[in-house]
Structures are given as C-alpha cells and as structure tokens.
Short mmCIF file of C-alpha atoms in Angstrom, two decimals:
data_model
loop_
_atom_site.label_atom_id
_atom_site.label_comp_id
_atom_site.label_asym_id
_atom_site.label_seq_id
_atom_site.Cartn_x
_atom_site.Cartn_y
_atom_site.Cartn_z
CA GLU A 15 0.00 0.00 0.00
CA ARG A 16 0.93 3.57 -0.45
CA SER A 17 2.40 5.23 2.62
CA ARG A 18 0.92 8.47 3.75
CA PHE A 19 4.40 10.04 3.65
CA GLU A 20 5.25 8.72 0.15
CA PRO A 21 4.58 10.97 -2.82
CA HIS A 22 1.93 9.83 -5.19
CA GLY A 23 4.30 9.75 -8.21
CA THR A 24 6.87 7.47 -6.51
CA TRP A 25 4.22 5.01 -5.43
CA THR A 26 2.82 4.85 -8.97
CA PHE A 27 6.32 4.17 -10.45
CA ARG A 28 7.04 1.35 -8.00
CA ARG A 29 3.73 -0.30 -8.77
CA CYS A 30 4.31 -0.16 -12.51
CA LEU A 31 7.84 -1.56 -12.11
CA ALA A 32 6.60 -4.48 -10.01
CA MET A 33 3.92 -5.25 -12.57
CA SER A 34 6.50 -5.16 -15.38
CA VAL A 35 8.86 -7.58 -13.60
CA GLU A 36 6.02 -9.90 -12.75
CA GLU A 37 4.79 -9.80 -16.33
CA ALA A 38 8.29 -10.56 -17.67
CA ARG A 39 8.65 -13.55 -15.36
CA ARG A 40 5.24 -14.83 -16.39
CA ARG A 41 6.10 -14.62 -20.09
CA GLU A 42 9.47 -16.34 -19.54
CA ARG A 43 7.73 -19.15 -17.65
CA ILE A 44 5.20 -19.60 -20.43
CA ALA A 45 7.94 -19.67 -23.11
CA HIS A 46 9.98 -22.22 -21.12
CA GLU A 47 6.99 -24.50 -20.61
CA SER A 48 6.09 -24.22 -24.28
CA ALA A 49 9.63 -25.15 -25.37
CA LYS A 50 9.70 -28.02 -22.91
CA ALA A 51 6.42 -29.28 -24.25
CA ARG A 52 7.86 -29.33 -27.80
CA GLY A 53 10.87 -31.37 -26.58
CA ALA A 54 13.44 -28.59 -26.98
CA GLN A 55 16.45 -28.32 -24.69
CA SER A 56 17.43 -24.98 -23.39
CA VAL A 57 21.13 -24.11 -23.30
CA SER A 58 22.25 -21.44 -20.94
CA ALA A 59 24.31 -18.55 -22.18
CA GLN A 60 27.06 -19.46 -19.72
CA THR A 61 27.55 -22.89 -21.33
CA VAL A 62 27.78 -21.37 -24.81
CA ASP A 63 30.29 -18.76 -23.68
CA THR A 64 32.45 -21.38 -21.94
CA GLY A 65 32.56 -23.64 -25.01
CA PHE A 66 33.36 -20.75 -27.30
CA SER A 67 36.19 -19.58 -25.03
CA VAL A 68 37.72 -23.08 -24.93
CA ILE A 69 37.67 -23.39 -28.73
CA VAL A 70 39.22 -19.96 -29.24
CA GLY A 71 41.89 -20.74 -26.63
CA LEU A 72 42.83 -24.00 -28.35
CA CYS A 73 43.11 -22.26 -31.72
CA ILE A 74 45.39 -19.61 -30.26
CA ALA A 75 47.57 -22.27 -28.59
CA CYS A 76 47.89 -24.24 -31.85
CA TRP A 77 48.86 -21.09 -33.72
CA TYR A 78 51.42 -20.12 -31.07
CA PHE A 79 53.12 -23.54 -31.08
CA ASP A 80 53.08 -23.64 -34.90
CA TRP A 81 50.95 -26.80 -35.11
CA PHE A 82 49.10 -25.51 -38.15
CA SER A 83 52.22 -25.23 -40.29
CA VAL A 84 52.90 -27.92 -42.88
CA ARG A 85 56.50 -29.02 -42.39
CA LYS A 86 58.33 -31.01 -45.03
CA THR A 87 59.39 -34.45 -43.86
CA THR A 88 63.16 -34.84 -43.68
CA GLY A 89 65.04 -37.79 -45.09
CA VAL A 90 65.90 -39.07 -41.61
CA GLU A 91 62.24 -39.02 -40.55
CA ARG A 92 61.11 -40.73 -43.75
CA LEU A 93 63.70 -43.47 -43.34
CA SER A 94 62.90 -43.88 -39.64
CA ARG A 95 59.18 -44.33 -40.34
CA TRP A 96 59.92 -46.89 -43.03
CA LEU A 97 62.20 -48.81 -40.69
CA ARG A 98 59.52 -48.89 -38.01
CA ALA A 99 56.88 -50.02 -40.49
CA ARG A 100 59.12 -52.88 -41.65
CA GLU A 101 60.27 -53.69 -38.10
CA ILE A 102 63.89 -53.30 -39.16
CA ALA A 103 66.44 -53.64 -36.35
CA VAL A 104 69.80 -53.56 -38.17
CA VAL A 105 70.84 -51.00 -40.81
CA VAL A 106 73.89 -52.00 -42.84
CA PHE A 107 75.96 -49.68 -45.06
CA GLU A 108 78.59 -50.56 -47.62
CA LEU A 109 81.85 -48.68 -47.10
CA ASP A 110 82.72 -48.06 -50.76
CA ASP A 111 80.49 -45.66 -52.74
CA VAL A 112 77.88 -45.52 -49.95
CA MET A 113 79.51 -44.32 -46.74
CA CYS A 114 82.44 -42.78 -48.57
CA CYS A 115 82.90 -41.93 -52.26
CA ARG A 116 86.70 -41.94 -52.28
CA SER A 117 88.67 -44.96 -53.49
CA ARG A 118 90.71 -46.84 -50.88
CA GLY A 119 92.98 -48.73 -53.31
CA ASP A 120 94.07 -52.33 -53.19
CA ARG A 121 96.14 -51.96 -50.03
CA GLY A 122 93.93 -49.44 -48.29
CA VAL A 123 94.44 -45.76 -47.63
CA SER A 124 97.83 -44.26 -46.89
CA LEU A 125 98.23 -42.47 -43.58
CA PHE A 126 99.09 -39.31 -45.50
CA GLN A 127 95.82 -39.50 -47.43
CA LEU A 128 93.46 -40.26 -44.55
CA GLU A 129 92.18 -36.70 -44.23
CA ASP A 130 91.44 -36.55 -47.94
CA TYR A 131 89.66 -39.89 -47.67
CA PHE A 132 87.62 -38.70 -44.69
CA ALA A 133 86.54 -35.63 -46.69
CA GLY A 134 84.74 -37.93 -49.12
CA ILE A 135 82.21 -39.15 -46.59
CA SER A 136 78.56 -38.82 -47.55
CA GLN A 137 77.04 -35.89 -45.67
CA ASP A 138 73.66 -37.61 -45.50
CA PHE A 139 75.30 -40.68 -43.99
CA ALA A 140 77.08 -38.50 -41.41
CA GLU A 141 73.64 -37.13 -40.51
CA VAL A 142 71.58 -40.33 -40.55
CA ALA A 143 74.01 -42.57 -38.65
CA PRO A 144 73.85 -40.63 -35.32
CA ALA A 145 70.09 -40.16 -35.74
CA LEU A 146 69.51 -43.91 -36.15
CA ALA A 147 71.86 -44.62 -33.24
CA ARG A 148 69.83 -42.32 -30.99
CA ARG A 149 66.67 -44.14 -32.03
CA GLY A 150 68.11 -47.46 -30.90
CA TYR A 151 68.91 -49.12 -34.24
CA PHE A 152 71.87 -51.46 -34.64
CA LEU A 153 74.33 -50.30 -37.31
CA ALA A 154 76.82 -52.33 -39.32
CA VAL A 155 79.30 -52.03 -42.20
CA VAL A 156 80.06 -54.33 -45.12
CA ILE A 157 83.48 -53.95 -46.77
CA ARG A 158 83.92 -55.69 -50.11
CA GLY A 159 87.33 -56.55 -51.48
CA PHE A 160 89.28 -56.68 -48.23
CA HIS A 161 91.90 -59.35 -47.68
CA PRO A 162 94.68 -59.11 -45.11
CA ALA A 163 97.11 -60.69 -47.58
CA ASN A 164 96.78 -57.65 -49.84
CA ARG A 165 98.82 -55.64 -47.37
CA GLU A 166 101.86 -57.92 -47.53
CA GLU A 167 104.51 -58.04 -50.21
CA LYS A 168 105.50 -61.11 -52.12
CA SER A 169 107.10 -63.91 -50.14
CA SER A 170 110.84 -63.97 -49.53
CA PRO A 171 113.19 -66.67 -48.27
CA SER A 172 113.96 -64.50 -45.27
CA ARG A 173 111.38 -64.85 -42.51
CA TRP A 174 112.73 -61.74 -40.78
CA TRP A 175 112.38 -59.70 -43.99
CA ARG A 176 108.73 -60.76 -44.44
CA LYS A 177 107.92 -59.75 -40.87
CA GLU A 178 109.54 -56.34 -41.27
CA VAL A 179 107.71 -55.62 -44.56
CA ALA A 180 104.38 -56.66 -43.05
CA GLU A 181 104.87 -54.31 -40.08
CA GLU A 182 105.79 -51.41 -42.38
CA ALA A 183 102.73 -52.05 -44.56
CA LYS A 184 100.55 -52.15 -41.49
CA ASP A 185 101.93 -48.84 -40.28
CA GLU A 186 101.67 -47.03 -43.61
CA PHE A 187 98.21 -48.12 -44.78
CA VAL A 188 94.80 -48.43 -43.16
CA ASP A 189 92.11 -50.70 -44.56
CA GLY A 190 89.19 -52.91 -43.64
CA PRO A 191 87.42 -52.60 -40.29
CA GLU A 192 90.12 -50.30 -38.95
CA LEU A 193 89.54 -47.83 -41.77
CA ALA A 194 85.77 -47.95 -41.28
CA ARG A 195 86.07 -47.26 -37.55
CA LYS A 196 88.45 -44.35 -38.13
CA LEU A 197 86.06 -42.86 -40.69
CA ILE A 198 83.06 -43.11 -38.36
CA ALA A 199 85.03 -41.85 -35.35
CA ARG A 200 86.21 -38.80 -37.29
CA ARG A 201 82.97 -37.75 -39.01
CA CYS A 202 80.15 -39.08 -36.77
CA PRO A 203 81.67 -40.17 -33.43
CA ASP A 204 78.30 -40.35 -31.67
CA ALA A 205 77.32 -43.28 -33.88
CA LEU A 206 80.51 -45.30 -33.38
CA PRO A 207 79.24 -47.34 -30.37
CA SER A 208 76.31 -48.59 -32.49
CA PHE A 209 78.64 -50.03 -35.18
CA GLN A 210 79.40 -53.25 -33.33
CA ALA A 211 79.48 -55.45 -36.45
CA ILE A 212 81.80 -54.88 -39.42
CA SER A 213 81.85 -57.70 -41.97
CA THR A 214 84.19 -58.12 -44.95
CA THR A 215 84.30 -60.02 -48.22
CA GLN A 216 87.47 -60.91 -50.12
CA ASP A 217 86.19 -60.07 -53.60
CA ARG A 218 85.05 -56.63 -54.76
CA LYS A 219 83.13 -58.09 -57.68
CA VAL A 220 79.41 -58.74 -57.52
CA ASP A 221 79.21 -62.00 -55.63
CA GLY A 222 75.88 -62.79 -54.06
CA SER A 223 77.14 -65.73 -52.03
CA SER A 224 79.95 -63.80 -50.31
CA LEU A 225 77.67 -60.87 -49.51
CA GLU A 226 75.02 -63.26 -48.20
CA ASP A 227 77.62 -64.75 -45.88
CA ALA A 228 78.55 -61.26 -44.68
CA MET A 229 74.91 -60.39 -43.95
CA GLN A 230 74.38 -63.67 -42.13
CA GLN A 231 77.45 -62.95 -40.05
CA ILE A 232 76.02 -59.58 -39.05
CA ALA A 233 72.65 -61.18 -38.23
CA LYS A 234 74.43 -63.70 -36.03
CA GLU A 235 76.41 -60.96 -34.33
CA TYR A 236 73.26 -59.01 -33.40
CA ARG A 237 71.10 -62.15 -32.93
CA VAL A 238 68.31 -60.98 -35.21
CA PRO A 239 66.63 -62.71 -38.17
CA ALA A 240 67.77 -61.68 -41.64
CA ARG A 241 64.35 -60.26 -42.48
CA ARG A 242 64.92 -57.51 -39.90
CA MET A 243 68.00 -56.17 -41.71
CA VAL A 244 68.41 -53.70 -44.57
CA LEU A 245 71.52 -53.10 -46.67
CA PHE A 246 72.35 -49.88 -48.53
CA THR A 247 74.54 -51.04 -51.40
CA ALA A 248 76.18 -49.42 -54.42
CA SER A 249 75.41 -52.44 -56.63
CA ASN A 250 71.93 -52.85 -58.11
CA ALA A 251 72.58 -56.61 -58.27
CA PHE A 252 71.89 -56.78 -54.53
CA GLU A 253 68.70 -54.72 -54.69
CA GLN A 254 65.84 -56.80 -53.31
CA ASP A 255 62.71 -56.51 -51.20
CA GLY A 256 62.88 -59.06 -48.41
CA GLN A 257 59.14 -58.93 -47.61
CA ASP A 258 59.57 -60.79 -44.28
CA LYS A 259 61.64 -63.56 -45.95
CA THR A 260 65.22 -62.28 -46.09
CA TRP A 261 67.17 -59.05 -45.79
CA THR A 262 66.24 -56.05 -47.92
CA GLY A 263 68.74 -54.45 -50.28
CA ILE A 264 68.39 -50.80 -51.31
CA HIS A 265 70.44 -49.49 -54.23
CA VAL A 266 72.40 -46.25 -53.83
CA PRO A 267 72.73 -45.19 -57.48
CA ASN A 268 75.23 -42.33 -57.33
CA PRO A 269 78.75 -43.51 -56.36
CA LYS A 270 80.14 -39.98 -56.70
CA GLU A 271 77.82 -38.68 -53.99
CA GLY A 272 77.38 -41.83 -51.92
CA PHE A 273 74.39 -42.19 -49.62
CA ARG A 274 71.81 -39.49 -50.35
CA HIS A 275 68.17 -39.40 -49.22
CA ASP A 276 67.01 -38.01 -52.57
CA ASP A 277 68.54 -40.84 -54.60
CA TYR A 278 67.44 -44.16 -53.14
CA GLN A 279 63.93 -45.60 -53.33
CA LEU A 280 62.38 -47.33 -50.32
CA PRO A 281 60.31 -50.45 -51.07
CA THR A 282 56.68 -49.96 -50.09
CA SER A 283 53.68 -52.22 -49.70
CA LEU A 284 49.94 -51.64 -49.67
CA ASP A 285 49.69 -51.49 -45.88
CA GLU A 286 52.32 -48.74 -45.60
CA GLY A 287 52.00 -45.03 -46.08
CA TYR A 288 48.50 -44.34 -44.79
CA LEU A 289 49.08 -45.61 -41.27
CA THR A 290 52.09 -43.40 -40.55
CA LEU A 291 50.19 -40.16 -39.87
CA LEU A 292 49.45 -40.86 -36.20
CA PRO A 293 53.02 -41.98 -35.37
CA ALA A 294 54.31 -38.88 -37.14
CA VAL A 295 52.07 -36.60 -35.08
CA LEU A 296 53.04 -38.38 -31.87
CA GLU A 297 56.72 -38.14 -32.77
CA GLN A 298 56.42 -34.40 -33.40
CA ALA A 299 54.54 -33.88 -30.13
CA TRP A 300 57.11 -35.89 -28.20
CA GLY A 301 59.96 -33.92 -29.76
CA PHE A 302 58.28 -30.66 -28.74
CA VAL A 303 57.78 -31.86 -25.14
CA ALA A 304 61.36 -33.14 -24.95
CA LYS A 305 62.71 -29.74 -26.03
CA ARG A 306 60.66 -27.96 -23.39
CA LEU A 307 61.83 -30.36 -20.68
#
C-alpha cells in the first residue's frame, strides 16, 4: 500500500515496475513450458560462452606452437618411419660408394691421405648414422674386397724380412674394419658405439654368395633374423625386397655422392603409407615436449 508520507508519483512508479517484472517472469515461464512441451532443450548462455572460449583458446595455442604449419618431412624421418613399419632392427651400409665416395685402393688408404679420404664421406650418412643410433637401431658395415694378404709383399726366403715388410705395410696403410672405424670416429663419433658389427668379403666383384655370408654374419652378431636387416649397397645386383623372408637391399645409385636421401627408393607395400600419420604426429609432439623439458 501507499504510505501516507510517500509521494503519489513514486508510489505509482514502484507499482508499474513491479507489474512489469512480474509480467516478464510470467512470459518467460510460459515460453519455457512451451519449449519443454515441444521437446526442446534450453542451453544457458554461460555454457555457450564457456565452449566458445575453450575453442578460441585451443586455436590460439595451436597457432602459437606452430601446429598448423605444414613441415616437409626430412630424409631421416622418412627413413625412420619406413624402418619402423618394416620392423627393421639392423641398418647395414657398404663402405665403398655408400659411406664414402673416395677410393681406398688395393692396399687401403695411406696415412698421409686419410684426411682426404675422410673428406669424401657422404654428408647424409654422417647425418643419418647418429640419428639412427639415438633411435636405438643397430648399425653395421660391409666392406667388399678386403683381404689381409693384400697388405703384404711377395714372399721372400727370409722370414725376418717378411715380418719387417708386413709391419711397415701395417703402419703405412689403413684398410678394412680399422679404416671404417676411423672414418666413423672422425665424421660421426656419436654413432661409433652402435657399429658393433663390421663384416668383410674378399672379392670386390658382384658375388651374391659372399655378400650373403657377410649379412648372415652380421645377423648372427646381433642375434636378429635376416628379415629384420636392410643393406644400402652401391650395386643394383643386390637390390631386393625381403618382404619378411630375407634381408632387404636398397640401391644407392650415385657412387660420386654416396648415400643421399634423394637418390634411393624405399620399397613400399599396400599397408604402408597411410598408417604413418598418427606416429608422425606423436613423434612431433614428443619432440616438442622433450625440447621444453
């Protein structure tokens, strides 16, 4: 009721305001009951605002961390994904024309020419070897055309003379496993501990039986089946796709450049290629987290 001390105009305004609020509530109640009767679900403005804020925040975070950018896959990543898809455990490289494009001669490399020989290492090999070692792959080397007798001179009636010549030849030239270890230690020392197996063949010519024996020796050294090994070779005669039966041979076609990611072709099958997206995304996310930690 209107107070006797309240002006008539104020009382009239309060009454109209109360009627307006009551009328608004009544209309809102009618609209809500009508929508409920039609089966509609009402969504509060707070829920819409929260969802919109979350979406905008995620978009800003993705833009800040550069997740929207399309990055070209590197040769190391492409090779690593292929090795995982094939369940490869041992990666084998030939020394001549793959790891290094310089000739080592019949007796090896002279001590005075070692630096020049080391300069001929494939840059892609120097990059991929430590990367594969960090990923836990076993690495190995095959050296064709190595025979210890090549480092000795012709026989002589004097036993003392033969011993002296052999020691001088050993001191002046480096060849075989020793040369391979020196090359790796000089150009990619981080990968040297992963090169536990270095196998040799006595003939440099294309001989499938001798190379097969060398690969089997490496498989025995690492205790893995041959189907889990891959060989990068400079001879197309050894190019083959194991397909879970034997080792895989990949041809490196350019002996002047050696191992290059742009030159060789990886064997593929129907179940490869489309299933590598998720591992690639997970690998990129893990790399980002590792850098921040």
